[in-house]
PDB file of C-alpha atoms and ligand atoms in Angstrom:
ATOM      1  CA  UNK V   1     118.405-114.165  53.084  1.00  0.00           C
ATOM      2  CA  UNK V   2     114.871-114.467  52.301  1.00  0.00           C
ATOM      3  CA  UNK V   3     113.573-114.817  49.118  1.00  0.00           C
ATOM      4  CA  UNK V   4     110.109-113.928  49.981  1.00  0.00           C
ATOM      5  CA  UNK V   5     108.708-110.664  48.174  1.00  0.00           C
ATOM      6  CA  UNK V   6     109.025-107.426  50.090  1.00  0.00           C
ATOM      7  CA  UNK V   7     107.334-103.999  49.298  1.00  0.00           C
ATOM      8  CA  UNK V   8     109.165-101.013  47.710  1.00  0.00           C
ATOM      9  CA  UNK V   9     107.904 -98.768  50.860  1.00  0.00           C
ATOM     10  CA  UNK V  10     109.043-101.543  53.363  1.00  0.00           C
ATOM     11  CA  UNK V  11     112.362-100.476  52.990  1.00  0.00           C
ATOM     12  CA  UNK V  12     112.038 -96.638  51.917  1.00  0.00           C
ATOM     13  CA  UNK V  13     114.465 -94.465  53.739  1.00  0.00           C
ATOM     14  CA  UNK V  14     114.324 -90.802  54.930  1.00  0.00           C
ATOM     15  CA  UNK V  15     117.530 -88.703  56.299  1.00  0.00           C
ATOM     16  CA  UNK V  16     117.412 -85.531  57.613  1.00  0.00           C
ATOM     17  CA  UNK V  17     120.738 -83.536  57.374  1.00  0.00           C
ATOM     18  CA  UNK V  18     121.587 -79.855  57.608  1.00  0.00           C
ATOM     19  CA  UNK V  19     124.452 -77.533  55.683  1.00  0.00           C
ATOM     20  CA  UNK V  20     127.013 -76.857  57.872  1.00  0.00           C
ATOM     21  CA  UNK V  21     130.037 -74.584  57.449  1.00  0.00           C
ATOM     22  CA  UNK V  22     132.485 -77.415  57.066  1.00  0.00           C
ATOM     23  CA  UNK V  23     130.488 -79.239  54.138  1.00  0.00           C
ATOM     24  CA  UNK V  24     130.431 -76.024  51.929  1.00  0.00           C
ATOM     25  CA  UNK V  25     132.444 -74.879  48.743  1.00  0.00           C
ATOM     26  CA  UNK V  26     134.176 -71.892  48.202  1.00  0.00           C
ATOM     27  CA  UNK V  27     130.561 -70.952  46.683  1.00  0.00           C
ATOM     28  CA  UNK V  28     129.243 -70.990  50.232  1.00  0.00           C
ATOM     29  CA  UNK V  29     126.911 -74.120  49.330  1.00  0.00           C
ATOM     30  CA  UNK V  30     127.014 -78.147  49.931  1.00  0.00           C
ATOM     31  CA  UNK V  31     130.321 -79.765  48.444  1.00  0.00           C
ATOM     32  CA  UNK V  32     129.291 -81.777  45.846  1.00  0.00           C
ATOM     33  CA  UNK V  33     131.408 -84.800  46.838  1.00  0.00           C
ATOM     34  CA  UNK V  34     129.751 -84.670  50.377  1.00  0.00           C
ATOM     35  CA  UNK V  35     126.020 -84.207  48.444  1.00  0.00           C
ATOM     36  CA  UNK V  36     127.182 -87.274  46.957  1.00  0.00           C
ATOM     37  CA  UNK V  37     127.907 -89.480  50.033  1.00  0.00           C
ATOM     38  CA  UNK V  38     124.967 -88.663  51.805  1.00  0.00           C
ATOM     39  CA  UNK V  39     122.788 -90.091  48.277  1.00  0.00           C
ATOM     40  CA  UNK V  40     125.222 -93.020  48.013  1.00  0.00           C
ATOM     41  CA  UNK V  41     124.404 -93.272  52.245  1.00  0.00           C
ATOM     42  CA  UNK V  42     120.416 -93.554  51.800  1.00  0.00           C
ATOM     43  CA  UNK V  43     120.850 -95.786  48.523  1.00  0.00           C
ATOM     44  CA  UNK V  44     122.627 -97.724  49.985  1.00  0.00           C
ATOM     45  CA  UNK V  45     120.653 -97.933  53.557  1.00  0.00           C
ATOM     46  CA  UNK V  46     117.445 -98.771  51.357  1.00  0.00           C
ATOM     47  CA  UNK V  47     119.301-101.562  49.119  1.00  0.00           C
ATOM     48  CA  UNK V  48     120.423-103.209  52.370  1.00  0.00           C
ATOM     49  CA  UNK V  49     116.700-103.326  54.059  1.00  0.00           C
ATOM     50  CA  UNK V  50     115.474-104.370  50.937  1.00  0.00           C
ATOM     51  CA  UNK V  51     117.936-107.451  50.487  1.00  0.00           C
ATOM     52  CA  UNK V  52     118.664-108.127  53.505  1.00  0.00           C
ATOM     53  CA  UNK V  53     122.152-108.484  52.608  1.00  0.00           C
ATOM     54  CA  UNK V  54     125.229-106.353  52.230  1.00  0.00           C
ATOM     55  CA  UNK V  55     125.593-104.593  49.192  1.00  0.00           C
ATOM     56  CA  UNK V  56     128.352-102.788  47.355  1.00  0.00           C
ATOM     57  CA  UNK V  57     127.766 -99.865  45.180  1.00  0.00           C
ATOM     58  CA  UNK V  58     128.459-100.929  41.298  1.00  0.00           C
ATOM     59  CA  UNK V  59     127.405 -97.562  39.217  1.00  0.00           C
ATOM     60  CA  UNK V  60     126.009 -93.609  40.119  1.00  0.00           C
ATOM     61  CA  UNK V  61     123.869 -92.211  37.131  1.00  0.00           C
ATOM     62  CA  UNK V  62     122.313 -89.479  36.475  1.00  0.00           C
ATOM     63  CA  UNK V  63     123.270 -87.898  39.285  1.00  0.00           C
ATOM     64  CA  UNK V  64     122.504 -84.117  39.103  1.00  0.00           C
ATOM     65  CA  UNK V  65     123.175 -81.302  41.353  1.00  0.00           C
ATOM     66  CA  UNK V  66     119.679 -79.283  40.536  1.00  0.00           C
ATOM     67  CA  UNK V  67     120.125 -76.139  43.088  1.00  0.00           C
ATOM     68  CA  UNK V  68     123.077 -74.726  45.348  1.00  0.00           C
ATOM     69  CA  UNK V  69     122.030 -75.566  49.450  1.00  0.00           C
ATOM     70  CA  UNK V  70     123.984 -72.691  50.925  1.00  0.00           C
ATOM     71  CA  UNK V  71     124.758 -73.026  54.487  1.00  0.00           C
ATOM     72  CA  UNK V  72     121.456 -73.325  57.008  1.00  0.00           C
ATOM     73  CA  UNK V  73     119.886 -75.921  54.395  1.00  0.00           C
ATOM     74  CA  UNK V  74     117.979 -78.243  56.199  1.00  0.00           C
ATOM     75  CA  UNK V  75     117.932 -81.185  53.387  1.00  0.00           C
ATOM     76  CA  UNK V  76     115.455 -84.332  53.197  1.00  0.00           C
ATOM     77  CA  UNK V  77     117.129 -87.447  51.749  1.00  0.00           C
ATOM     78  CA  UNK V  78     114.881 -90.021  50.038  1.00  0.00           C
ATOM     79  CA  UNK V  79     115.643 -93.371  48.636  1.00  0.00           C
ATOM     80  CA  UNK V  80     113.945 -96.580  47.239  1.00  0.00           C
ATOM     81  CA  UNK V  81     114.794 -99.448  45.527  1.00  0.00           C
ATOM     82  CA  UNK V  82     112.917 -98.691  42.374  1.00  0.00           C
ATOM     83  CA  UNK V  83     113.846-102.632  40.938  1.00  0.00           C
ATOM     84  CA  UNK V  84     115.636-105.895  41.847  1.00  0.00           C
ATOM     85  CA  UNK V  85     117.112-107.487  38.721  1.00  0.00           C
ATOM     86  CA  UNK V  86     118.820-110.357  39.837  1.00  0.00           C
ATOM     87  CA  UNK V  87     122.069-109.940  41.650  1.00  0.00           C
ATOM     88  CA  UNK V  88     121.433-106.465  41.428  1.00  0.00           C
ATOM     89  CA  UNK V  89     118.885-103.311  41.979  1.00  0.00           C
ATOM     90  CA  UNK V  90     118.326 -99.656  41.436  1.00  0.00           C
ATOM     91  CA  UNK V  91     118.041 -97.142  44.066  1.00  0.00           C
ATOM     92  CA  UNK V  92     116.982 -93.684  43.529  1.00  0.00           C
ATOM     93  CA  UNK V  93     117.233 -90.861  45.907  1.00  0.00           C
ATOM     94  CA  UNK V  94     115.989 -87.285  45.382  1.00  0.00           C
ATOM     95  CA  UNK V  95     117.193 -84.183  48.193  1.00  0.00           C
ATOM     96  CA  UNK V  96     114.855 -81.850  48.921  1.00  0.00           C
ATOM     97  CA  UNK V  97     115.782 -78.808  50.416  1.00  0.00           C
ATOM     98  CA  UNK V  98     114.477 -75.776  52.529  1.00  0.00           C
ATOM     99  CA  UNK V  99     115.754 -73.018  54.723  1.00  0.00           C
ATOM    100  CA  UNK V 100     115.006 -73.078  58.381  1.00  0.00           C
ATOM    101  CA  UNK V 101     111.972 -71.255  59.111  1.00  0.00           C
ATOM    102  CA  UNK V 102     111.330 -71.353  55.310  1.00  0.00           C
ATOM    103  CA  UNK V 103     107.748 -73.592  53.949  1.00  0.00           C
ATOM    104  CA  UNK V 104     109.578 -73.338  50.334  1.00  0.00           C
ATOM    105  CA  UNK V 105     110.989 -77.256  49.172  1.00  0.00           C
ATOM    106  CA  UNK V 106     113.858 -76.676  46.617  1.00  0.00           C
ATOM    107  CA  UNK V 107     114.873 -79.872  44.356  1.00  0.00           C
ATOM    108  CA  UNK V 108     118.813 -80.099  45.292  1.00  0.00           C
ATOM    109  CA  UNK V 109     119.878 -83.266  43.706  1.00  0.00           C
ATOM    110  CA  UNK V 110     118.726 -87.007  42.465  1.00  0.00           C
ATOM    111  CA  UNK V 111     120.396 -89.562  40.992  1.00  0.00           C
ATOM    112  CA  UNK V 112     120.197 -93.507  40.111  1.00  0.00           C
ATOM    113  CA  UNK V 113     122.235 -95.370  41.916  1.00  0.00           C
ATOM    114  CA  UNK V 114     122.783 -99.531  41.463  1.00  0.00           C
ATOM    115  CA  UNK V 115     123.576-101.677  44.109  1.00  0.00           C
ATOM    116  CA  UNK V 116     124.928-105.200  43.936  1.00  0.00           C
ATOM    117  CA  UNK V 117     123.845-107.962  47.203  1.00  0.00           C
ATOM    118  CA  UNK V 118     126.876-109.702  47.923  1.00  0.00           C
ATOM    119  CA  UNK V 119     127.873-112.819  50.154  1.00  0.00           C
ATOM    120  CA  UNK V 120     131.219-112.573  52.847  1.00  0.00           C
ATOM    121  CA  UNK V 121     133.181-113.548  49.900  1.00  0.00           C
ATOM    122  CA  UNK V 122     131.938-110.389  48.531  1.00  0.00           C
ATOM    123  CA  UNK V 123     130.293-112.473  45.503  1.00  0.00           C
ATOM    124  CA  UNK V 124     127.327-111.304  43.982  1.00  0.00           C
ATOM    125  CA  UNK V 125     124.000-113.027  45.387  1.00  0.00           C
ATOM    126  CA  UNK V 126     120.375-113.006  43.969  1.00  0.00           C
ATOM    127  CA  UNK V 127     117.581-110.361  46.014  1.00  0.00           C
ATOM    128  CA  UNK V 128     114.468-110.907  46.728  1.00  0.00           C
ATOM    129  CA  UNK V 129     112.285-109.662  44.058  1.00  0.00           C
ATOM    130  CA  UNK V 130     110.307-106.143  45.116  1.00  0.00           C
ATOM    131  CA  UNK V 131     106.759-105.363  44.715  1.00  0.00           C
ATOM    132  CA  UNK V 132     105.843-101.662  43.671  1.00  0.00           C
ATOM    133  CA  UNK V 133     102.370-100.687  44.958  1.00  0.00           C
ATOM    134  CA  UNK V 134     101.854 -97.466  44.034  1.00  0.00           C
ATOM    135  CA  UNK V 135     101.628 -95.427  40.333  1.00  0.00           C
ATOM    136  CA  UNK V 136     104.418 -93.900  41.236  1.00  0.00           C
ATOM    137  CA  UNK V 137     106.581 -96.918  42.351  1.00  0.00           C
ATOM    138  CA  UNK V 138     105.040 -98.940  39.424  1.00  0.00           C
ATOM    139  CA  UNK V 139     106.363 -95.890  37.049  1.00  0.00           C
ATOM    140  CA  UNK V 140     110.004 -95.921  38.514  1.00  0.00           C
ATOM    141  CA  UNK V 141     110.022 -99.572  37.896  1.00  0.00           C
ATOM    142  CA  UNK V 142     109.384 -99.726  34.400  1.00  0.00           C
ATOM    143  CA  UNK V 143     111.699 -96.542  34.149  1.00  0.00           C
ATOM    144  CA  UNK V 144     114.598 -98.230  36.319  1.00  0.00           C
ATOM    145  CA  UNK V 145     114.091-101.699  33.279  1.00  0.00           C
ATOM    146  CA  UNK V 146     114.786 -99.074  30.246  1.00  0.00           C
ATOM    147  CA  UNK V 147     117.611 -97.726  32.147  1.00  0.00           C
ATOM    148  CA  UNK V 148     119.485-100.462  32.862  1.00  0.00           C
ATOM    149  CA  UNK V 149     119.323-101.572  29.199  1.00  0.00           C
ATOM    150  CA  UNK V 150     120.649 -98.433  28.506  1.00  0.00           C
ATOM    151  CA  UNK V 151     122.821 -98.579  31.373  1.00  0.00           C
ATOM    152  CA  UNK V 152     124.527-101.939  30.182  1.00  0.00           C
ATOM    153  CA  UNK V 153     124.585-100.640  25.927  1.00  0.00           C
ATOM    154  CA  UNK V 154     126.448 -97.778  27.330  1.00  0.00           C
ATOM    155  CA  UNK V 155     129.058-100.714  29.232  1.00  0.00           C
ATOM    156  CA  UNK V 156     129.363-102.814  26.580  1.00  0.00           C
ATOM    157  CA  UNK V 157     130.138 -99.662  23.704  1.00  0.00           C
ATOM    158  CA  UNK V 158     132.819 -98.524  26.326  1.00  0.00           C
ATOM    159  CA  UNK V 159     134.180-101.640  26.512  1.00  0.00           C
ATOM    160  CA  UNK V 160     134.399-102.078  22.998  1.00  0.00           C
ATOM    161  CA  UNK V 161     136.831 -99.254  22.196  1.00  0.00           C
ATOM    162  CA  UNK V 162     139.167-100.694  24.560  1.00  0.00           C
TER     163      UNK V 162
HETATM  164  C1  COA T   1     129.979-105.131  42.335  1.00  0.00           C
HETATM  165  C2  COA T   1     130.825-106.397  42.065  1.00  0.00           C
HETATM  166  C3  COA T   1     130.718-107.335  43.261  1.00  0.00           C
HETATM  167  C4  COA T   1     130.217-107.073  40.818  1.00  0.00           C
HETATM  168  O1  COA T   1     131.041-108.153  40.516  1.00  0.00           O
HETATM  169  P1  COA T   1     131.017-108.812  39.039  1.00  0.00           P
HETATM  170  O2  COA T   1     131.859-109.983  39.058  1.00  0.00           O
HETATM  171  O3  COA T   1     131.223-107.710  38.046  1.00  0.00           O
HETATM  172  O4  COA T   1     129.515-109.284  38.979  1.00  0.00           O
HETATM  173  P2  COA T   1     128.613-109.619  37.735  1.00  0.00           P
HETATM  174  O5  COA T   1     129.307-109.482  36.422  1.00  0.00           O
HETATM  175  O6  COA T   1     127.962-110.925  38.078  1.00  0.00           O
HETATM  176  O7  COA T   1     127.521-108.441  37.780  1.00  0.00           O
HETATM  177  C5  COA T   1     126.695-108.306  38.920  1.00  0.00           C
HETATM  178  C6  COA T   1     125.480-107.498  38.531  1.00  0.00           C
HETATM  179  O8  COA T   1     125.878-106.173  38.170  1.00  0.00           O
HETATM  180  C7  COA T   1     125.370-105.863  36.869  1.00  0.00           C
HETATM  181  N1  COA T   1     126.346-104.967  36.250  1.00  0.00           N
HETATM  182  C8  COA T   1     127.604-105.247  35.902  1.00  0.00           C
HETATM  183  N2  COA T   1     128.204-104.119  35.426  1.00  0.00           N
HETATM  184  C9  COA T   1     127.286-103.150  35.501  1.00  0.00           C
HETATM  185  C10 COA T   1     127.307-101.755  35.236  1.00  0.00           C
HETATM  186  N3  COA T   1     128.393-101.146  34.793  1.00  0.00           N
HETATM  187  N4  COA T   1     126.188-101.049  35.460  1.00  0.00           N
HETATM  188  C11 COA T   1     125.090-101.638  35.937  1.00  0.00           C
HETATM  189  N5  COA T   1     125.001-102.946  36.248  1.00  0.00           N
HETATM  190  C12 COA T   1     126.100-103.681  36.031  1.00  0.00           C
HETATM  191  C13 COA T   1     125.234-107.179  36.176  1.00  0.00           C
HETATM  192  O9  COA T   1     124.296-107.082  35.122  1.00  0.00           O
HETATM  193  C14 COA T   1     124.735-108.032  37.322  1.00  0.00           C
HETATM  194  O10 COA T   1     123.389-107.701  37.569  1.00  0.00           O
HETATM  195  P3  COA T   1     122.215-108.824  37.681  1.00  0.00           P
HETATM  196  O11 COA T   1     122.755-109.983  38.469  1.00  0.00           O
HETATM  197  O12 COA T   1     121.136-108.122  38.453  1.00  0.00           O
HETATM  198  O13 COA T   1     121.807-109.165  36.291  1.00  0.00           O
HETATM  199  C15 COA T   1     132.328-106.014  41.794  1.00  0.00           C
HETATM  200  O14 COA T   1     132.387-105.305  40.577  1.00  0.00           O
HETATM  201  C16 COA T   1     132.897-105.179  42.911  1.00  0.00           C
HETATM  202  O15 COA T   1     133.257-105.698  43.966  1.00  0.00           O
HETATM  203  N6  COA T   1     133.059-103.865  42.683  1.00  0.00           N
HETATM  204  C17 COA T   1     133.592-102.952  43.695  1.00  0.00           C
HETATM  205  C18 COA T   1     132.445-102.423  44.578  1.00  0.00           C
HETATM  206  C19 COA T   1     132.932-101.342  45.496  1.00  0.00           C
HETATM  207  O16 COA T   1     134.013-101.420  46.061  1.00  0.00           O
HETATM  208  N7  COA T   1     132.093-100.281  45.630  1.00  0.00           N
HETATM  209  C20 COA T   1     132.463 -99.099  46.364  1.00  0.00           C
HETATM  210  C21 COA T   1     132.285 -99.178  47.823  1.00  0.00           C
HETATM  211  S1  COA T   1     130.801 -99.969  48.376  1.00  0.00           S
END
């Protein structure tokens, strides 16, 4: 692994997917749980270009389901790393979605997702740091820093009452 400073939009990822009758609920929109592992797919995908390593997911938060994507959906799946800490990082993806034939984008989901860079032994290992360029990148990453402190007081109270 390199430790040499990457970008955030060197290792930005983009899926395209579409709702298909056998990802649906008995609501006639995207499962949830399948929602899910496409996000946890493109976190994922952009933790592992960004660290060069593998990575394992550690935590999902904040993940909300915004609008149904009833069957025909074509869905846009975006994620970044939005900060390295040390052995870990935050990804966050946001779906966008819009009927075939249809100009109209429709927020379906995001969520915060934290990955941890790992060795064979499947040991944590330290990433590369990650430069944001942007306002927007630069924004995430100070937002991704107050939510892993609140991330980690939410661990350690839950650990506490155990
Ligand atoms: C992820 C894993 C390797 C971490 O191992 P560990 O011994 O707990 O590692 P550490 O205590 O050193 O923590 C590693 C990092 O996670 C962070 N962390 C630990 N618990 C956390 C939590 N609940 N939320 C957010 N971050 C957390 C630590 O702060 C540390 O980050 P840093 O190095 O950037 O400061 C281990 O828990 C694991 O293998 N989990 C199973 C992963 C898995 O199977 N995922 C599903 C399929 S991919």
């Amino acid at each position: 692994m390199g430790e040499k400073a990457r970008t955030v939009s060197a290792s930005c990822v983009e899926m395209a997917e579409i709702v298909q009758p056998m990802d649906i609920n008995i609501h006639g929109s995207i499962f949830g749980g399948h929602l899910m592992s496409l996000v946890d797919k493109a976190g994922g995908i952009a933790a592992c270009r960004h660290s060069g390593t593998s990575v394992v997911t550690l935590s999902v938060d904040h993940l909300a389901f915004k609008n149904p994507a009833p069957v025909g959906t074509i869905l846009s799946i975006k994620a970044s790393v939005n900060r390295v800490f040390r052995t870990s990082m935050e990804a966050g993806v946001r779906v966008i979605g819009w009927k075939a034939g249809s100009d109209e984008e429709t927020l379906i989901c995001r969520a915060y997702i934290t990955y941890v860079a790992v060795d064979e032994a499947k040991k944590p290992i330290p990433v590369r740091p990650i430069v944001p360029e942007t306002s927007d990148q630069i924004r995430r990453w100070e937002e991704a820093g107050r939510r892993r402190e609140a991330r980690l007081a939410l661990v350690s109270s839950l650990e506490e009452r155990r």
